[in-house]
Tab-separated table of C-alpha atoms in Angstrom:
chain	number	residue	atom	x	y	z
X	531	UNK	CA	0.000	0.000	0.000
X	532	UNK	CA	2.870	2.375	0.839
X	533	UNK	CA	4.588	1.558	-2.463
X	534	UNK	CA	1.407	2.299	-4.366
X	535	UNK	CA	1.004	5.621	-2.587
X	536	UNK	CA	4.604	6.514	-3.427
X	537	UNK	CA	3.994	5.687	-7.093
X	538	UNK	CA	0.841	7.773	-7.006
X	539	UNK	CA	2.774	10.733	-5.630
X	540	UNK	CA	5.504	10.395	-8.249
X	541	UNK	CA	2.949	10.113	-11.034
X	542	UNK	CA	0.986	13.147	-9.899
X	543	UNK	CA	4.207	15.174	-9.752
X	544	UNK	CA	5.090	14.070	-13.295
X	545	UNK	CA	1.649	14.731	-14.669
X	546	UNK	CA	1.181	17.863	-12.596
X	547	UNK	CA	-2.516	17.190	-12.113
X	548	UNK	CA	-4.720	16.328	-9.202
X	549	UNK	CA	-4.201	12.630	-8.512
X	550	UNK	CA	-5.179	12.251	-4.857
X	551	UNK	CA	-2.046	11.874	-2.715
X	552	UNK	CA	-3.364	8.803	-0.996
X	553	UNK	CA	-5.029	7.576	-4.192
X	554	UNK	CA	-4.013	4.194	-5.565
X	555	UNK	CA	-4.180	3.347	-9.290
X	556	UNK	CA	-7.737	2.232	-9.916
X	557	UNK	CA	-8.169	-1.210	-11.459
X	558	UNK	CA	-11.689	-2.436	-12.076
X	559	UNK	CA	-10.935	-5.561	-10.101
X	560	UNK	CA	-9.894	-3.956	-6.836
X	561	UNK	CA	-12.257	-1.031	-6.484
X	562	UNK	CA	-15.285	0.184	-8.350
X	563	UNK	CA	-14.527	3.273	-10.349
X	564	UNK	CA	-17.565	5.398	-11.060
X	565	UNK	CA	-19.325	4.285	-14.239
X	566	UNK	CA	-17.821	0.826	-14.713
X	567	UNK	CA	-21.092	-0.790	-13.640
X	568	UNK	CA	-22.755	1.158	-16.459
X	569	UNK	CA	-20.325	-0.408	-18.945
X	570	UNK	CA	-21.011	-3.939	-17.717
X	571	UNK	CA	-24.748	-3.271	-17.800
X	572	UNK	CA	-24.388	-2.156	-21.421
X	573	UNK	CA	-22.289	-5.209	-22.238
X	574	UNK	CA	-24.941	-7.436	-20.652
X	575	UNK	CA	-27.896	-5.965	-22.548
X	576	UNK	CA	-26.241	-5.135	-25.890
X	577	UNK	CA	-23.666	-7.927	-26.346
X	578	UNK	CA	-24.147	-10.883	-24.019
X	579	UNK	CA	-27.922	-11.319	-24.074
X	580	UNK	CA	-28.292	-10.598	-27.834
X	581	UNK	CA	-25.533	-13.173	-28.398
X	582	UNK	CA	-27.615	-15.703	-26.493
X	583	UNK	CA	-30.699	-14.734	-28.515
X	584	UNK	CA	-28.878	-15.199	-31.835
X	585	UNK	CA	-27.632	-18.590	-30.690
X	586	UNK	CA	-31.160	-19.594	-29.655
X	587	UNK	CA	-32.352	-18.640	-33.140
X	588	UNK	CA	-29.535	-20.700	-34.642
X	589	UNK	CA	-30.574	-23.757	-32.643
X	590	UNK	CA	-34.203	-23.294	-33.613
X	591	UNK	CA	-33.364	-22.977	-37.294
X	592	UNK	CA	-31.105	-26.019	-37.251
X	593	UNK	CA	-33.480	-28.258	-35.301
X	594	UNK	CA	-35.465	-30.834	-37.271
X	595	UNK	CA	-38.275	-31.834	-34.985
X	596	UNK	CA	-39.888	-35.269	-35.203
X	597	UNK	CA	-37.064	-36.879	-37.131
X	598	UNK	CA	-37.956	-40.421	-38.115
X	599	UNK	CA	-34.604	-41.542	-39.475
X	600	UNK	CA	-32.352	-42.949	-36.792
X	601	UNK	CA	-29.173	-45.025	-37.202
X	602	UNK	CA	-29.832	-48.729	-37.776
X	603	UNK	CA	-29.071	-50.936	-34.807
X	604	UNK	CA	-25.733	-52.780	-34.936
X	605	UNK	CA	-24.934	-54.829	-31.821
X	606	UNK	CA	-21.376	-53.536	-31.321
X	607	UNK	CA	-19.851	-55.208	-28.234
X	608	UNK	CA	-18.266	-51.947	-27.050
X	609	UNK	CA	-21.627	-50.172	-26.890
X	610	UNK	CA	-24.549	-50.694	-24.511
X	611	UNK	CA	-22.189	-52.218	-21.945
X	612	UNK	CA	-23.871	-53.958	-19.022
X	613	UNK	CA	-21.151	-55.293	-16.681
X	614	UNK	CA	-23.554	-54.873	-13.762
X	615	UNK	CA	-27.238	-53.893	-13.721
X	616	UNK	CA	-28.064	-50.236	-12.999
X	617	UNK	CA	-29.333	-49.809	-9.402
X	618	UNK	CA	-32.712	-48.453	-10.615
X	619	UNK	CA	-35.721	-49.743	-12.539
X	620	UNK	CA	-35.078	-53.036	-14.265
X	621	UNK	CA	-31.334	-52.373	-14.238
X	622	UNK	CA	-31.206	-52.298	-18.022
X	623	UNK	CA	-32.042	-48.633	-18.773
X	624	UNK	CA	-29.648	-45.691	-18.401
X	625	UNK	CA	-30.741	-42.761	-16.240
X	626	UNK	CA	-31.724	-40.517	-19.169
X	627	UNK	CA	-33.020	-43.331	-21.374
X	628	UNK	CA	-35.019	-42.174	-24.391
X	629	UNK	CA	-36.726	-45.119	-26.153
X	630	UNK	CA	-36.805	-43.248	-29.468
X	631	UNK	CA	-33.048	-42.801	-29.784
X	632	UNK	CA	-31.448	-45.154	-27.224
X	633	UNK	CA	-31.494	-48.854	-28.130
X	634	UNK	CA	-31.081	-51.493	-25.425
X	635	UNK	CA	-28.337	-54.109	-25.809
X	636	UNK	CA	-30.926	-56.165	-27.704
X	637	UNK	CA	-32.046	-53.370	-30.022
X	638	UNK	CA	-34.554	-50.515	-30.138
X	639	UNK	CA	-37.450	-51.120	-27.761
X	640	UNK	CA	-40.125	-50.137	-30.241
X	641	UNK	CA	-39.048	-52.412	-33.089
B	1135	UNK	CA	-8.710	-10.344	30.217
B	1136	UNK	CA	-12.322	-10.612	29.149
B	1137	UNK	CA	-11.907	-9.471	25.529
B	1138	UNK	CA	-9.635	-10.593	22.708
B	1139	UNK	CA	-6.678	-8.396	21.812
B	1140	UNK	CA	-6.152	-9.732	18.282
B	1141	UNK	CA	-8.108	-9.473	15.042
B	1142	UNK	CA	-8.543	-13.187	14.385
B	1143	UNK	CA	-11.728	-15.192	14.808
B	1144	UNK	CA	-11.581	-17.934	17.431
B	1145	UNK	CA	-14.753	-19.785	16.413
B	1146	UNK	CA	-17.023	-21.095	19.171
B	1147	UNK	CA	-17.299	-24.900	19.476
B	1148	UNK	CA	-19.662	-26.242	16.817
B	1149	UNK	CA	-21.238	-29.646	16.115
B	1150	UNK	CA	-21.313	-29.239	12.338
B	1151	UNK	CA	-17.872	-30.658	11.504
B	1152	UNK	CA	-18.892	-33.848	13.310
B	1153	UNK	CA	-22.323	-34.066	11.689
B	1154	UNK	CA	-20.656	-33.391	8.332
B	1155	UNK	CA	-18.185	-36.213	8.812
B	1156	UNK	CA	-20.960	-38.570	9.926
B	1157	UNK	CA	-23.054	-37.584	6.904
B	1158	UNK	CA	-20.083	-38.428	4.665
B	1159	UNK	CA	-19.914	-41.879	6.260
B	1160	UNK	CA	-23.659	-42.360	5.762
B	1161	UNK	CA	-23.464	-41.260	2.117
B	1162	UNK	CA	-20.561	-43.539	1.224
B	1163	UNK	CA	-21.910	-46.592	2.985
B	1164	UNK	CA	-25.335	-45.661	1.631
B	1165	UNK	CA	-24.024	-45.755	-1.939
B	1166	UNK	CA	-22.623	-49.226	-1.279
B	1167	UNK	CA	-25.964	-50.431	0.105
B	1168	UNK	CA	-27.765	-48.948	-2.886
B	1169	UNK	CA	-25.437	-50.383	-5.517
B	1170	UNK	CA	-25.063	-53.858	-4.073
B	1171	UNK	CA	-27.940	-54.582	-1.706
B	1172	UNK	CA	-30.886	-52.716	-3.194
B	1173	UNK	CA	-31.442	-50.484	-0.156
B	1174	UNK	CA	-31.421	-46.683	-0.184
B	1175	UNK	CA	-32.233	-45.805	3.440
B	1176	UNK	CA	-28.618	-45.077	4.455
B	1177	UNK	CA	-28.078	-42.952	1.369
B	1178	UNK	CA	-31.250	-40.956	2.010
B	1179	UNK	CA	-30.230	-40.392	5.631
B	1180	UNK	CA	-26.769	-39.366	4.476
B	1181	UNK	CA	-28.079	-36.843	1.961
B	1182	UNK	CA	-30.458	-35.376	4.537
B	1183	UNK	CA	-27.800	-34.990	7.235
B	1184	UNK	CA	-25.388	-33.578	4.669
B	1185	UNK	CA	-27.888	-30.908	3.588
B	1186	UNK	CA	-28.721	-30.063	7.206
B	1187	UNK	CA	-25.017	-29.730	8.034
B	1188	UNK	CA	-24.357	-27.403	5.123
B	1189	UNK	CA	-27.392	-25.261	5.885
B	1190	UNK	CA	-26.594	-24.856	9.568
B	1191	UNK	CA	-22.838	-24.440	9.173
B	1192	UNK	CA	-23.105	-21.699	6.592
B	1193	UNK	CA	-26.019	-20.077	8.449
B	1194	UNK	CA	-23.627	-19.822	11.424
B	1195	UNK	CA	-20.918	-18.252	9.240
B	1196	UNK	CA	-23.426	-15.584	8.168
B	1197	UNK	CA	-24.390	-15.007	11.796
B	1198	UNK	CA	-20.735	-14.708	12.892
B	1199	UNK	CA	-19.885	-12.274	10.100
B	1200	UNK	CA	-22.882	-10.130	9.205
B	1201	UNK	CA	-24.488	-10.045	12.655
B	1202	UNK	CA	-21.570	-10.443	15.070
B	1203	UNK	CA	-18.823	-8.666	13.107
B	1204	UNK	CA	-16.107	-11.300	13.475
B	1205	UNK	CA	-14.916	-11.006	9.861
B	1206	UNK	CA	-12.119	-8.466	10.089
B	1207	UNK	CA	-9.794	-7.840	7.131
B	1208	UNK	CA	-7.426	-10.542	8.255
B	1209	UNK	CA	-10.245	-13.065	8.706
B	1210	UNK	CA	-11.500	-12.172	5.245
B	1211	UNK	CA	-8.005	-12.697	3.835
B	1212	UNK	CA	-7.989	-16.170	5.324
B	1213	UNK	CA	-11.348	-16.895	3.719
B	1214	UNK	CA	-10.016	-15.662	0.365
B	1215	UNK	CA	-7.063	-18.050	0.605
B	1216	UNK	CA	-9.466	-20.818	1.572
B	1217	UNK	CA	-11.780	-20.289	-1.386
B	1218	UNK	CA	-8.873	-20.092	-3.806
B	1219	UNK	CA	-7.398	-23.324	-2.468
B	1220	UNK	CA	-10.772	-25.028	-2.683
B	1221	UNK	CA	-11.274	-23.959	-6.292
B	1222	UNK	CA	-7.764	-25.177	-7.084
B	1223	UNK	CA	-8.665	-28.580	-5.656
B	1224	UNK	CA	-11.696	-28.620	-7.948
B	1225	UNK	CA	-9.469	-27.804	-10.906
B	1226	UNK	CA	-7.442	-30.917	-10.128
B	1227	UNK	CA	-10.654	-32.921	-9.760
B	1228	UNK	CA	-11.652	-32.034	-13.312
B	1229	UNK	CA	-8.087	-32.470	-14.561
B	1230	UNK	CA	-8.463	-36.187	-13.854
B	1231	UNK	CA	-11.496	-36.485	-16.107
B	1232	UNK	CA	-9.842	-34.519	-18.872
B	1233	UNK	CA	-6.840	-36.834	-18.532
B	1234	UNK	CA	-9.140	-39.832	-18.957
B	1235	UNK	CA	-10.741	-38.246	-22.015
B	1236	UNK	CA	-7.465	-37.425	-23.780
B	1237	UNK	CA	-5.946	-40.777	-22.843
B	1238	UNK	CA	-8.861	-42.555	-24.507
B	1239	UNK	CA	-9.349	-40.278	-27.489
B	1240	UNK	CA	-5.767	-39.621	-28.600
B	1241	UNK	CA	-5.088	-43.347	-29.083
B	1242	UNK	CA	-8.439	-45.075	-29.673
B	1243	UNK	CA	-8.236	-48.825	-29.121
B	1244	UNK	CA	-8.996	-51.446	-31.797
B	1245	UNK	CA	-12.196	-52.414	-29.979
B	1246	UNK	CA	-13.494	-48.904	-30.720
B	1247	UNK	CA	-12.528	-49.251	-34.386
B	1248	UNK	CA	-9.222	-47.416	-33.948
B	1249	UNK	CA	-10.830	-44.007	-34.457
B	1250	UNK	CA	-12.583	-41.324	-32.414
B	1251	UNK	CA	-15.518	-40.904	-32.035
B	1252	UNK	CA	-15.719	-44.694	-31.849
B	1253	UNK	CA	-17.697	-46.857	-34.262
B	1254	UNK	CA	-21.447	-46.480	-33.827
B	1255	UNK	CA	-21.227	-43.168	-31.970
B	1256	UNK	CA	-22.908	-40.084	-33.469
B	1257	UNK	CA	-21.623	-37.146	-31.427
B	1258	UNK	CA	-23.717	-34.036	-30.761
B	1259	UNK	CA	-23.257	-31.184	-33.223
B	1260	UNK	CA	-21.047	-28.653	-31.395
B	1261	UNK	CA	-22.597	-25.792	-33.375
B	1262	UNK	CA	-26.112	-26.338	-32.054
B	1263	UNK	CA	-27.145	-26.528	-28.370
B	1264	UNK	CA	-23.558	-26.848	-27.053
B	1265	UNK	CA	-22.732	-23.522	-28.701
B	1266	UNK	CA	-25.822	-21.954	-27.143
B	1267	UNK	CA	-24.719	-23.335	-23.768
B	1268	UNK	CA	-21.334	-21.702	-24.255
B	1269	UNK	CA	-22.887	-18.301	-24.961
B	1270	UNK	CA	-25.267	-18.695	-22.023
B	1271	UNK	CA	-22.389	-19.208	-19.599
B	1272	UNK	CA	-20.258	-16.475	-21.137
B	1273	UNK	CA	-23.212	-14.101	-20.891
B	1274	UNK	CA	-23.654	-15.047	-17.236
B	1275	UNK	CA	-20.001	-14.121	-16.696
B	1276	UNK	CA	-20.746	-10.654	-18.047
B	1277	UNK	CA	-23.894	-10.238	-15.946
B	1278	UNK	CA	-22.151	-11.379	-12.769
B	1279	UNK	CA	-19.435	-8.774	-13.382
B	1280	UNK	CA	-22.180	-6.181	-13.745
B	1281	UNK	CA	-23.566	-7.461	-10.420
B	1282	UNK	CA	-20.222	-6.995	-8.714
B	1283	UNK	CA	-19.688	-3.480	-9.991
B	1284	UNK	CA	-23.238	-2.500	-9.044
B	1285	UNK	CA	-22.586	-3.853	-5.549
B	1286	UNK	CA	-19.349	-1.884	-5.265
B	1287	UNK	CA	-21.089	1.289	-6.441
B	1288	UNK	CA	-23.915	0.773	-3.944
B	1289	UNK	CA	-26.600	0.401	-6.604
B	1290	UNK	CA	-29.082	-1.967	-4.969
B	1291	UNK	CA	-31.630	-2.109	-7.772
B	1292	UNK	CA	-29.029	-2.932	-10.423
B	1293	UNK	CA	-27.160	-5.467	-8.317
B	1294	UNK	CA	-30.398	-7.383	-7.757
B	1295	UNK	CA	-31.361	-7.153	-11.433
B	1296	UNK	CA	-27.951	-8.334	-12.648
B	1297	UNK	CA	-27.774	-11.175	-10.113
B	1298	UNK	CA	-31.237	-12.324	-11.154
B	1299	UNK	CA	-30.160	-12.401	-14.814
B	1300	UNK	CA	-27.094	-14.435	-13.857
B	1301	UNK	CA	-29.183	-16.962	-11.939
B	1302	UNK	CA	-31.704	-17.299	-14.771
B	1303	UNK	CA	-28.885	-17.956	-17.231
B	1304	UNK	CA	-27.530	-20.644	-14.901
B	1305	UNK	CA	-30.937	-22.304	-14.703
B	1306	UNK	CA	-31.340	-22.012	-18.491
B	1307	UNK	CA	-27.993	-23.800	-18.971
B	1308	UNK	CA	-29.084	-26.627	-16.672
B	1309	UNK	CA	-32.405	-27.033	-18.504
B	1310	UNK	CA	-30.650	-27.071	-21.896
B	1311	UNK	CA	-28.162	-29.705	-20.706
B	1312	UNK	CA	-30.953	-31.838	-19.253
B	1313	UNK	CA	-32.735	-31.779	-22.594
B	1314	UNK	CA	-29.468	-32.660	-24.362
B	1315	UNK	CA	-29.009	-35.624	-22.004
B	1316	UNK	CA	-32.519	-36.866	-22.775
B	1317	UNK	CA	-32.150	-36.477	-26.551
B	1318	UNK	CA	-28.613	-37.800	-26.992
B	1319	UNK	CA	-28.401	-40.899	-29.201
B	1320	UNK	CA	-25.553	-42.262	-27.057
B	1321	UNK	CA	-25.611	-43.197	-23.360
B	1322	UNK	CA	-23.131	-43.496	-20.509
B	1323	UNK	CA	-22.821	-47.211	-21.235
B	1324	UNK	CA	-21.677	-46.631	-24.821
B	1325	UNK	CA	-17.962	-47.394	-24.577
B	1326	UNK	CA	-15.356	-45.121	-23.041
B	1327	UNK	CA	-16.846	-42.311	-25.152
B	1328	UNK	CA	-20.063	-42.398	-23.126
B	1329	UNK	CA	-18.192	-42.755	-19.841
B	1330	UNK	CA	-15.883	-39.778	-20.404
B	1331	UNK	CA	-18.642	-37.639	-21.906
B	1332	UNK	CA	-21.247	-38.117	-19.204
B	1333	UNK	CA	-18.894	-38.203	-16.205
B	1334	UNK	CA	-17.104	-34.990	-17.265
B	1335	UNK	CA	-20.214	-33.071	-18.362
B	1336	UNK	CA	-22.228	-34.591	-15.528
B	1337	UNK	CA	-19.895	-33.372	-12.806
B	1338	UNK	CA	-19.751	-30.036	-14.568
B	1339	UNK	CA	-23.555	-29.841	-14.544
B	1340	UNK	CA	-23.547	-30.648	-10.833
B	1341	UNK	CA	-21.143	-27.762	-10.289
B	1342	UNK	CA	-23.427	-25.452	-12.289
B	1343	UNK	CA	-26.268	-26.397	-9.951
B	1344	UNK	CA	-24.091	-25.814	-6.892
B	1345	UNK	CA	-22.960	-22.456	-8.285
B	1346	UNK	CA	-26.528	-21.444	-9.064
B	1347	UNK	CA	-27.534	-22.328	-5.491
B	1348	UNK	CA	-24.632	-20.281	-4.115
B	1349	UNK	CA	-25.701	-17.302	-6.255
B	1350	UNK	CA	-29.302	-17.685	-5.090
B	1351	UNK	CA	-28.146	-17.532	-1.468
B	1352	UNK	CA	-26.295	-14.323	-2.362
B	1353	UNK	CA	-29.506	-12.960	-3.899
B	1354	UNK	CA	-31.449	-13.685	-0.699
B	1355	UNK	CA	-28.703	-12.101	1.413
B	1356	UNK	CA	-28.568	-9.019	-0.802
B	1357	UNK	CA	-32.362	-8.706	-0.495
B	1358	UNK	CA	-31.874	-8.741	3.283
B	1359	UNK	CA	-29.188	-6.027	3.118
B	1360	UNK	CA	-26.335	-8.279	4.301
B	1361	UNK	CA	-23.757	-6.899	1.839
B	1362	UNK	CA	-22.097	-3.490	1.919
B	1363	UNK	CA	-20.343	-1.822	-0.974
B	1364	UNK	CA	-16.970	-2.558	0.627
B	1365	UNK	CA	-17.625	-5.922	2.319
B	1366	UNK	CA	-19.323	-8.680	0.368
B	1367	UNK	CA	-16.907	-11.587	0.331
B	1368	UNK	CA	-19.709	-14.176	0.208
B	1369	UNK	CA	-20.687	-12.761	-3.155
B	1370	UNK	CA	-17.079	-12.604	-4.368
B	1371	UNK	CA	-16.579	-16.257	-3.458
B	1372	UNK	CA	-19.740	-17.160	-5.402
B	1373	UNK	CA	-18.517	-15.117	-8.368
B	1374	UNK	CA	-15.089	-16.803	-8.359
B	1375	UNK	CA	-16.807	-20.204	-8.246
B	1376	UNK	CA	-19.117	-19.204	-11.077
B	1377	UNK	CA	-16.215	-18.081	-13.302
B	1378	UNK	CA	-14.466	-21.386	-12.526
B	1379	UNK	CA	-17.588	-23.284	-13.674
B	1380	UNK	CA	-17.625	-21.219	-16.857
B	1381	UNK	CA	-13.940	-21.931	-17.588
B	1382	UNK	CA	-14.414	-25.673	-17.048
B	1383	UNK	CA	-17.252	-25.576	-19.584
B	1384	UNK	CA	-15.021	-23.813	-22.109
B	1385	UNK	CA	-12.443	-26.606	-21.751
B	1386	UNK	CA	-15.215	-29.221	-22.044
B	1387	UNK	CA	-16.626	-27.557	-25.121
B	1388	UNK	CA	-13.287	-27.270	-26.907
B	1389	UNK	CA	-12.025	-30.754	-25.958
B	1390	UNK	CA	-15.020	-33.070	-25.872
B	1391	UNK	CA	-17.670	-31.364	-27.939
B	1392	UNK	CA	-15.545	-29.767	-30.648
B	1393	UNK	CA	-12.183	-31.557	-30.979
B	1394	UNK	CA	-13.761	-34.825	-29.881
B	1395	UNK	CA	-16.307	-34.842	-32.683
């Protein structure tokens, strides 16, 4: 703190303007300078949230709802591994099982 | 001498470390009972006692600081070190899962077909919902910075508004990920791809939920006027944790979602 005050004094002498003698160089991390909240508010409403909105639009445009084509079932041994039953239900369904897109080790449930 | 002559906080005796340790024992043995003996009573008890411990312990910290004034500068410095060390330990926790992912994906075994993603795996398109998730978390990083500056400038209305936006973005991320989990054509049991994907993103999602909870507590405390413009370490700790969660996602996105597809 003393070193910072010394720097502040030297700087104000060099610049010849009114840096407060006890003032330390303001960084937006350490202490809120007046107006920096306004900048972050602007960034939130004009950059961050519109960015999210554009990305939402992108997802919507790219989504094909009610797709009927799904990959044919091939009983690869490295997929649908069941070394031990799951501790829920019948022990054969993963936690986020979706019958439309997740086949069991024996194939799709609705075929 | 009937008063302390130093600025440290000698905490009064508390039962919560013991109840926390006991809850950890109940949760671990409970998991064993659930996995192997089809019983979830120990686990349920463990989760309940764990939640009660956390609630009461942290309620006491708020009482000691906001209401009893024990958090001097030097106490706060200790808490800062503590939070930083904790977050560092979490970094190492995730480092393990990233190690597992790169170990498996840089040299895919013959049983996977010798390539990555393995045979039969259709990875998620990184330019769809995962990209949205990335922007959601980045946006929440901006709004939480707005929150902090509003707090420091003493602007109550704005700090509440910005914190609310941050929390909503966190919830939105969790909902998007849940929907991704339900729609994914691959599962956790689909080779080492499924294991690394769901364990890494799953623990990340858990941390998002923890971070969102932490931020919600900050919102409630700010509503009750606990924070001042100069002293709000609880919020700063939540903000550091939130940025950490965001950075982990960025690594996940680049490594697993993008490079790994």
